[in-house]
Short mmCIF file of C-alpha atoms in Angstrom, two decimals:
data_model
loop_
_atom_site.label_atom_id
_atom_site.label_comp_id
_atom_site.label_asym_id
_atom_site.label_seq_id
_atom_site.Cartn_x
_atom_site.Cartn_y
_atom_site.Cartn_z
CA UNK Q 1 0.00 0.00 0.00
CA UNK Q 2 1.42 3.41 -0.45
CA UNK Q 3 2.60 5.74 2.30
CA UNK Q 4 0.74 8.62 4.00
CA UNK Q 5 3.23 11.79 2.35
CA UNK Q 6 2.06 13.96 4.87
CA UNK Q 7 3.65 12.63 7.93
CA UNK Q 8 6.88 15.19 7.63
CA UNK Q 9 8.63 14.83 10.39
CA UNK Q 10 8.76 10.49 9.47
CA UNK Q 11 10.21 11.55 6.44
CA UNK Q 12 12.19 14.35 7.49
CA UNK Q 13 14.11 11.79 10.19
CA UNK Q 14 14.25 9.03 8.49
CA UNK Q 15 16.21 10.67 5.55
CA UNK Q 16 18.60 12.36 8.08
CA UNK Q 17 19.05 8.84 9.79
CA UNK Q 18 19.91 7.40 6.42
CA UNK Q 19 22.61 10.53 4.95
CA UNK Q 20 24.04 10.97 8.41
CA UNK Q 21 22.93 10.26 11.95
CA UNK Q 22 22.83 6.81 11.85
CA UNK Q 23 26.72 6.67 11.05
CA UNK Q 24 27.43 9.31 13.72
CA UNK Q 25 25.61 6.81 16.13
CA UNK Q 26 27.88 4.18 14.95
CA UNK Q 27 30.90 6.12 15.29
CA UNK Q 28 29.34 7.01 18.96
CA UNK Q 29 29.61 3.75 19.69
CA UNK Q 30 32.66 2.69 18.57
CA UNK Q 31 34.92 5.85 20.62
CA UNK Q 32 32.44 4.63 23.67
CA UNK Q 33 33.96 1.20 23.69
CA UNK Q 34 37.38 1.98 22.72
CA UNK Q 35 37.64 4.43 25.55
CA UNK Q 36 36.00 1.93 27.87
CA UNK Q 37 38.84 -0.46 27.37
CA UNK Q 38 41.84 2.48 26.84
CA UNK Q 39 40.51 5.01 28.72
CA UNK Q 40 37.62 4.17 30.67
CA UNK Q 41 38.60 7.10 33.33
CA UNK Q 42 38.02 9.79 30.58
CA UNK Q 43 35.34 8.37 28.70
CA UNK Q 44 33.05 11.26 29.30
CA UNK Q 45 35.11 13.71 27.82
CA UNK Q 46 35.79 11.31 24.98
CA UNK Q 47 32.25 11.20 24.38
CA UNK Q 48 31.74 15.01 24.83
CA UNK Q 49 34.37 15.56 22.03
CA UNK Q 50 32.49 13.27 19.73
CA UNK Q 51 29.59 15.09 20.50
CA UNK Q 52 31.05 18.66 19.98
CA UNK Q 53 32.34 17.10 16.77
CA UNK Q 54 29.40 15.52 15.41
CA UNK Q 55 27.38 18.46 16.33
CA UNK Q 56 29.97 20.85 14.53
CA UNK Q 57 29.88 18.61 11.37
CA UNK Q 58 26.06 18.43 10.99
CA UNK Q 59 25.08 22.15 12.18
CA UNK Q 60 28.45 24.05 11.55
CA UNK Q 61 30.25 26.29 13.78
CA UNK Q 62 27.29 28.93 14.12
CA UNK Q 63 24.87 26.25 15.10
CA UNK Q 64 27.99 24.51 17.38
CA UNK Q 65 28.27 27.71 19.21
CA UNK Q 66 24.66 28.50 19.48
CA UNK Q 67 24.13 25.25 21.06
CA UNK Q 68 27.51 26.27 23.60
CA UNK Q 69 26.44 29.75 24.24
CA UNK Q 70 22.90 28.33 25.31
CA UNK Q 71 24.55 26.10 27.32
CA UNK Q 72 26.59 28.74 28.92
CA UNK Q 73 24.42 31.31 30.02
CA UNK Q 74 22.03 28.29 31.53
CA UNK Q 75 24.84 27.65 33.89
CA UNK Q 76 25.89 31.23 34.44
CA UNK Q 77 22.25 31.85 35.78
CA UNK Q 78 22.27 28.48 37.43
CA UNK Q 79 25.20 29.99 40.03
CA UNK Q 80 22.70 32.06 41.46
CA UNK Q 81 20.99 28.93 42.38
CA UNK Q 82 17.42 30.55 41.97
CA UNK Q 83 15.00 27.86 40.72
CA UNK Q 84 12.30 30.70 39.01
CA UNK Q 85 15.35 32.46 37.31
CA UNK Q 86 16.74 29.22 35.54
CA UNK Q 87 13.03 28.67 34.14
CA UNK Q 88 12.91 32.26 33.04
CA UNK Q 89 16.08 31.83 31.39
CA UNK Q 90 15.40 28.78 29.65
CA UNK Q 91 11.56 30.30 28.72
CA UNK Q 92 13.72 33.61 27.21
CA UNK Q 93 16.52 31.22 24.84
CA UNK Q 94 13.58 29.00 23.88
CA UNK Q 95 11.60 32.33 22.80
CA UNK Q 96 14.14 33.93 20.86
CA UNK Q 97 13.89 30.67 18.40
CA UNK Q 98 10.23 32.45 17.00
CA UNK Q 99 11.79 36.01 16.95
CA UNK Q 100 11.62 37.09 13.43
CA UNK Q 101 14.89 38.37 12.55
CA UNK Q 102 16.80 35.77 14.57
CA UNK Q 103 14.98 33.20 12.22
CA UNK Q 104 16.20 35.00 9.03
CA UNK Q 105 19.31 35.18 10.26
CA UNK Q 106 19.94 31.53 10.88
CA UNK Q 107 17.75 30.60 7.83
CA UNK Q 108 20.81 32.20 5.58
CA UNK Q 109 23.39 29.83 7.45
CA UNK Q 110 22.12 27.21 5.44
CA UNK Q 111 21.64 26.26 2.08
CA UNK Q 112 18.44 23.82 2.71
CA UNK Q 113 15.06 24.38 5.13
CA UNK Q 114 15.78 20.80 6.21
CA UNK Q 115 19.08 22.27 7.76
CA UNK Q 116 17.66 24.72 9.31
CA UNK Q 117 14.72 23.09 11.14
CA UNK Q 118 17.58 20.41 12.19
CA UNK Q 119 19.06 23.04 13.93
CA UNK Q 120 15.82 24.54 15.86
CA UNK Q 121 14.80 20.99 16.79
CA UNK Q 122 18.52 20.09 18.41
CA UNK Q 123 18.01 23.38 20.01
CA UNK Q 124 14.85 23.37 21.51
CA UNK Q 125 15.96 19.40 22.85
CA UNK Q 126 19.56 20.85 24.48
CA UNK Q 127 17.06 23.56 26.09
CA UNK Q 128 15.27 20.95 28.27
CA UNK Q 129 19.23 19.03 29.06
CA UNK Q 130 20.36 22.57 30.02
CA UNK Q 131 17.36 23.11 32.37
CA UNK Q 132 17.60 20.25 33.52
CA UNK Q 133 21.00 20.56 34.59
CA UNK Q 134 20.46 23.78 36.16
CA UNK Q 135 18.12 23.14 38.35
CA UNK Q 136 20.09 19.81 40.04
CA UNK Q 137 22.72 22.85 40.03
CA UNK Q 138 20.05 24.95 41.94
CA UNK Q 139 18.67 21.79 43.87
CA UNK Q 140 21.99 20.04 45.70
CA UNK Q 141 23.86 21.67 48.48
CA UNK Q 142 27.36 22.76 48.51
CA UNK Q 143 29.19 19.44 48.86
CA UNK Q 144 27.52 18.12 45.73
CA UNK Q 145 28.43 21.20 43.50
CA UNK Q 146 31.58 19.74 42.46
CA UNK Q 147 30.17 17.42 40.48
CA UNK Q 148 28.09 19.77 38.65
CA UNK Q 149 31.07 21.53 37.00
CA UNK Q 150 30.85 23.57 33.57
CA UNK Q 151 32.89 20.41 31.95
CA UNK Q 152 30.04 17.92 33.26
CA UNK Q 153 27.15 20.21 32.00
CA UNK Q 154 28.78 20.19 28.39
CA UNK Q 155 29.41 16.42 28.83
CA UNK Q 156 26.06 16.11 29.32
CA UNK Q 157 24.34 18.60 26.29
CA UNK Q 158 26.16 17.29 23.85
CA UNK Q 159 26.06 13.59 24.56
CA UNK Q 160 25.29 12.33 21.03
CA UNK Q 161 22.31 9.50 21.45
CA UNK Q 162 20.05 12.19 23.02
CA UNK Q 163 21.21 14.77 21.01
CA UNK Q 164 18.48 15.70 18.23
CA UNK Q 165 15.44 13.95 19.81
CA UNK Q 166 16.20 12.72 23.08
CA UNK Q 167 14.58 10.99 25.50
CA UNK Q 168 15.34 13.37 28.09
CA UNK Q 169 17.29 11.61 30.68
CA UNK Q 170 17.70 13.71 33.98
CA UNK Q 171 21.99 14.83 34.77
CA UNK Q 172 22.00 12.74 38.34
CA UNK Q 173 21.03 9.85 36.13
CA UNK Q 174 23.37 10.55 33.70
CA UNK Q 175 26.12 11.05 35.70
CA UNK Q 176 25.72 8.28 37.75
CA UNK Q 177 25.88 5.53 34.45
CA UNK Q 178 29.11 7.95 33.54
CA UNK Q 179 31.04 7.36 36.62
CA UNK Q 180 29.89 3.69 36.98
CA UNK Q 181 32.84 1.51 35.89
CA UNK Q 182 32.22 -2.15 34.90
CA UNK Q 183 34.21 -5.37 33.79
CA UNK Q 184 34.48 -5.44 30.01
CA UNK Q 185 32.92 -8.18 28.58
CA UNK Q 186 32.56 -9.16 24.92
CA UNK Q 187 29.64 -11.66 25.55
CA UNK Q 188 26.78 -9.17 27.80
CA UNK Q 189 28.13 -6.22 25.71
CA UNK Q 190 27.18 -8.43 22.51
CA UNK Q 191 23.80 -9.07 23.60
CA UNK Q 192 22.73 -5.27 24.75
CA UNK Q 193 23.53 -4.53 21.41
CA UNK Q 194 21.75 -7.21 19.58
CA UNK Q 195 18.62 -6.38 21.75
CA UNK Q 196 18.75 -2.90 20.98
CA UNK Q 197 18.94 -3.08 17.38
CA UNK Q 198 16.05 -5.68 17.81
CA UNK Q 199 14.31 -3.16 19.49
CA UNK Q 200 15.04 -0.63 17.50
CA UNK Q 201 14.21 -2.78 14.00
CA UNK Q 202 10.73 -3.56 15.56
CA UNK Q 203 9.49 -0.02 16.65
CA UNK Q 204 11.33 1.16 13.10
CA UNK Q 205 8.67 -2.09 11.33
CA UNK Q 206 5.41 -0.94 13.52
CA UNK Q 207 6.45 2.89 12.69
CA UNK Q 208 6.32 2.27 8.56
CA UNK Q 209 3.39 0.17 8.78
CA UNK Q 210 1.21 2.29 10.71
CA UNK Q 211 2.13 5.10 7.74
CA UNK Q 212 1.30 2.62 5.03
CA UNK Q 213 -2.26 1.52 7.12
CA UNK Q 214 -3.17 4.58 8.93
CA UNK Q 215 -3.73 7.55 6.81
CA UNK Q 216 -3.36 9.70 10.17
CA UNK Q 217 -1.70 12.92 9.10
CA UNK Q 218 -4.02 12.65 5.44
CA UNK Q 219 -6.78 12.81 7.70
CA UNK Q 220 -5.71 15.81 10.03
CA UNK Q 221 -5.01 17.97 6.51
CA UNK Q 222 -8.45 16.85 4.31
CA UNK Q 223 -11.62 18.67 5.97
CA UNK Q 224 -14.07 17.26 4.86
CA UNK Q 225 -13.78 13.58 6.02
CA UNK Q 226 -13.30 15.21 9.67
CA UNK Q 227 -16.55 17.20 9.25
CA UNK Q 228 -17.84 14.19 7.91
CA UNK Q 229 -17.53 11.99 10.85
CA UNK Q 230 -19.06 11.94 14.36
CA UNK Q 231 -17.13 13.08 17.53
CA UNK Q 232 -17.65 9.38 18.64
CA UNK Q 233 -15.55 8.64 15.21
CA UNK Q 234 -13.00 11.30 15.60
CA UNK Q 235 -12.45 10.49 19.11
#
C-alpha cells in the first residue's frame, strides 16, 4: 500500500538517519567502547568531544556555538541557584527561536530548510538538558556542586544519542551511568547490542506500517472527512 506523504517529520528523520545520523551513532559507539577499554577514566570527555564534533559537522560552527552559548548562560544563571530564574532563562533562549529576525538570520546559514529546522529541533531538545542541569545545580547543596562543573554540564548537552530527539534523561542519572565503571565483557556487551537493534528494527517495522495503514496525518489535513464523521468517530 502506499505511504501517507504527509507525515513530515517520518520523512524528514528518516532521511537524516539514512545521509548521516545513523553513522554518527555508529561512530558514537565505537569511541564509547574503545575508551571503555583504553581510557575508561576519561570516557566522558571522549564522548563530549564526539559530540562537539558531530554536532559541529552536521550544524556548523554557528549552530555549534549557538548550542555552547545556550549552554553557557544556563549555567551562568544556574550559580545564582534561583530555581524561578533558571526557568525564566530557559523560557527567554527558547523564545528567541520564534523572533523574526533571529529566524532569518539563521535561515541564511544554510543552504536547505531541512538544515535549518535540524538546527531549531537540536536546540529546543539541548534547552530541556540545560534546564535540567540547572536546576540539580540549583537543587543540591554545597558538597555536591563539584560534580556539577561547567565540563560535566557540556558532557552532558552534547552527549550524542540524546542529542536531536532525546529521550530526556535527567543529569543525576546521567552522571551516575558515567562514573559507573564495569568489567568489560565481549559476551553481555554483545547481547545489549543485539537487543537494541532488535528493538530498534521492531518499533522502526510498527512505525512504517502504521504510515502505510493509517492515513493519520491525510486525515488531520483533508476537511471534509473530519466534518464528515461523528465526535464518537474522531475520538
Amino acid at each position: 500500500m502506499p505511504q501517507d506523504p504527509m507525515d513530515f517529520e517520518w520523512s524528514y528523520w528518516i532521511e537524516w538517519g539514512r545521509e548521516r545520523i545513523l553513522w554518527l551513532l555508529a561512530g558514537h559507539l565505537l569511541v564509547s567502547q574503545v575508551s571503555r577499554l583504553l581510557v575508561e577514566k576519561y570516557k566522558p570527555w571522549c564522548l563530549m568531544v564526539y559530540g562537539m564534533a558531530a554536532c559541529w559537522l552536521l550544524l556548523g560552527i554557528k549552530g555549534f556555538a549557538v548550542i555552547l552559548l545556550h549552554a553557557t548562560i544556563s549555567f551562568a544563571v544556574a550559580q545564582l541557584q534561583l530555581s524561578l530564574l533558571t526557568w525564566l532563562c530557559s523560557l527567554i533562549l527558547l523564545s528567541t527561536l520564534r523572533i523574526p529576525a533571529v529566524e532569518e538570520a539563521k535561515r541564511k546559514w544554510y543552504d536547505t530548510e531541512n538544515e535549518y529546522y535540524l538546527l531549531l529541533f537540536t536546540v529546543s531538545v539541548r534547552c530541556l538538558f540545560c534546564t535540567s542541569f540547572s536546576l540539580e545545580y540549583c537543587w543540591h547543596g554545597p558538597a555536591q556542586k563539584s560534580s556539577h562543573s561547567f565540563l560535566w554540564m557540556l558532557a552532558y548537552v552534547f552527549y550524542y544519542p540524546t542529542f536531536h530527539n532525546g529521550p530526556l534523561m535527567n543529569f543525576d542519572e546521567f552522571s551516575k551511568q558515567m562514573r559507573r565503571q564495569e568489567a568489560f565483557s565481549l559476551k553481555t556487551n554483545l547481547s545489549i547490542l543485539i537487543v537494541g537493534i532488535i528493538r530498534i528494527f521492531f518499533w522502526w517495522c510498527l512505525a512504517e506500517l502504521m504510515i502505510h495503514l493509517m492515513y493519520i496525518h491525510a486525515l488531520y489535513s483533508s476537511v471534509p472527512p473530519l466534518e464528515a464523521a461523528s465526535y464518537w468517530a474522531l475520538g
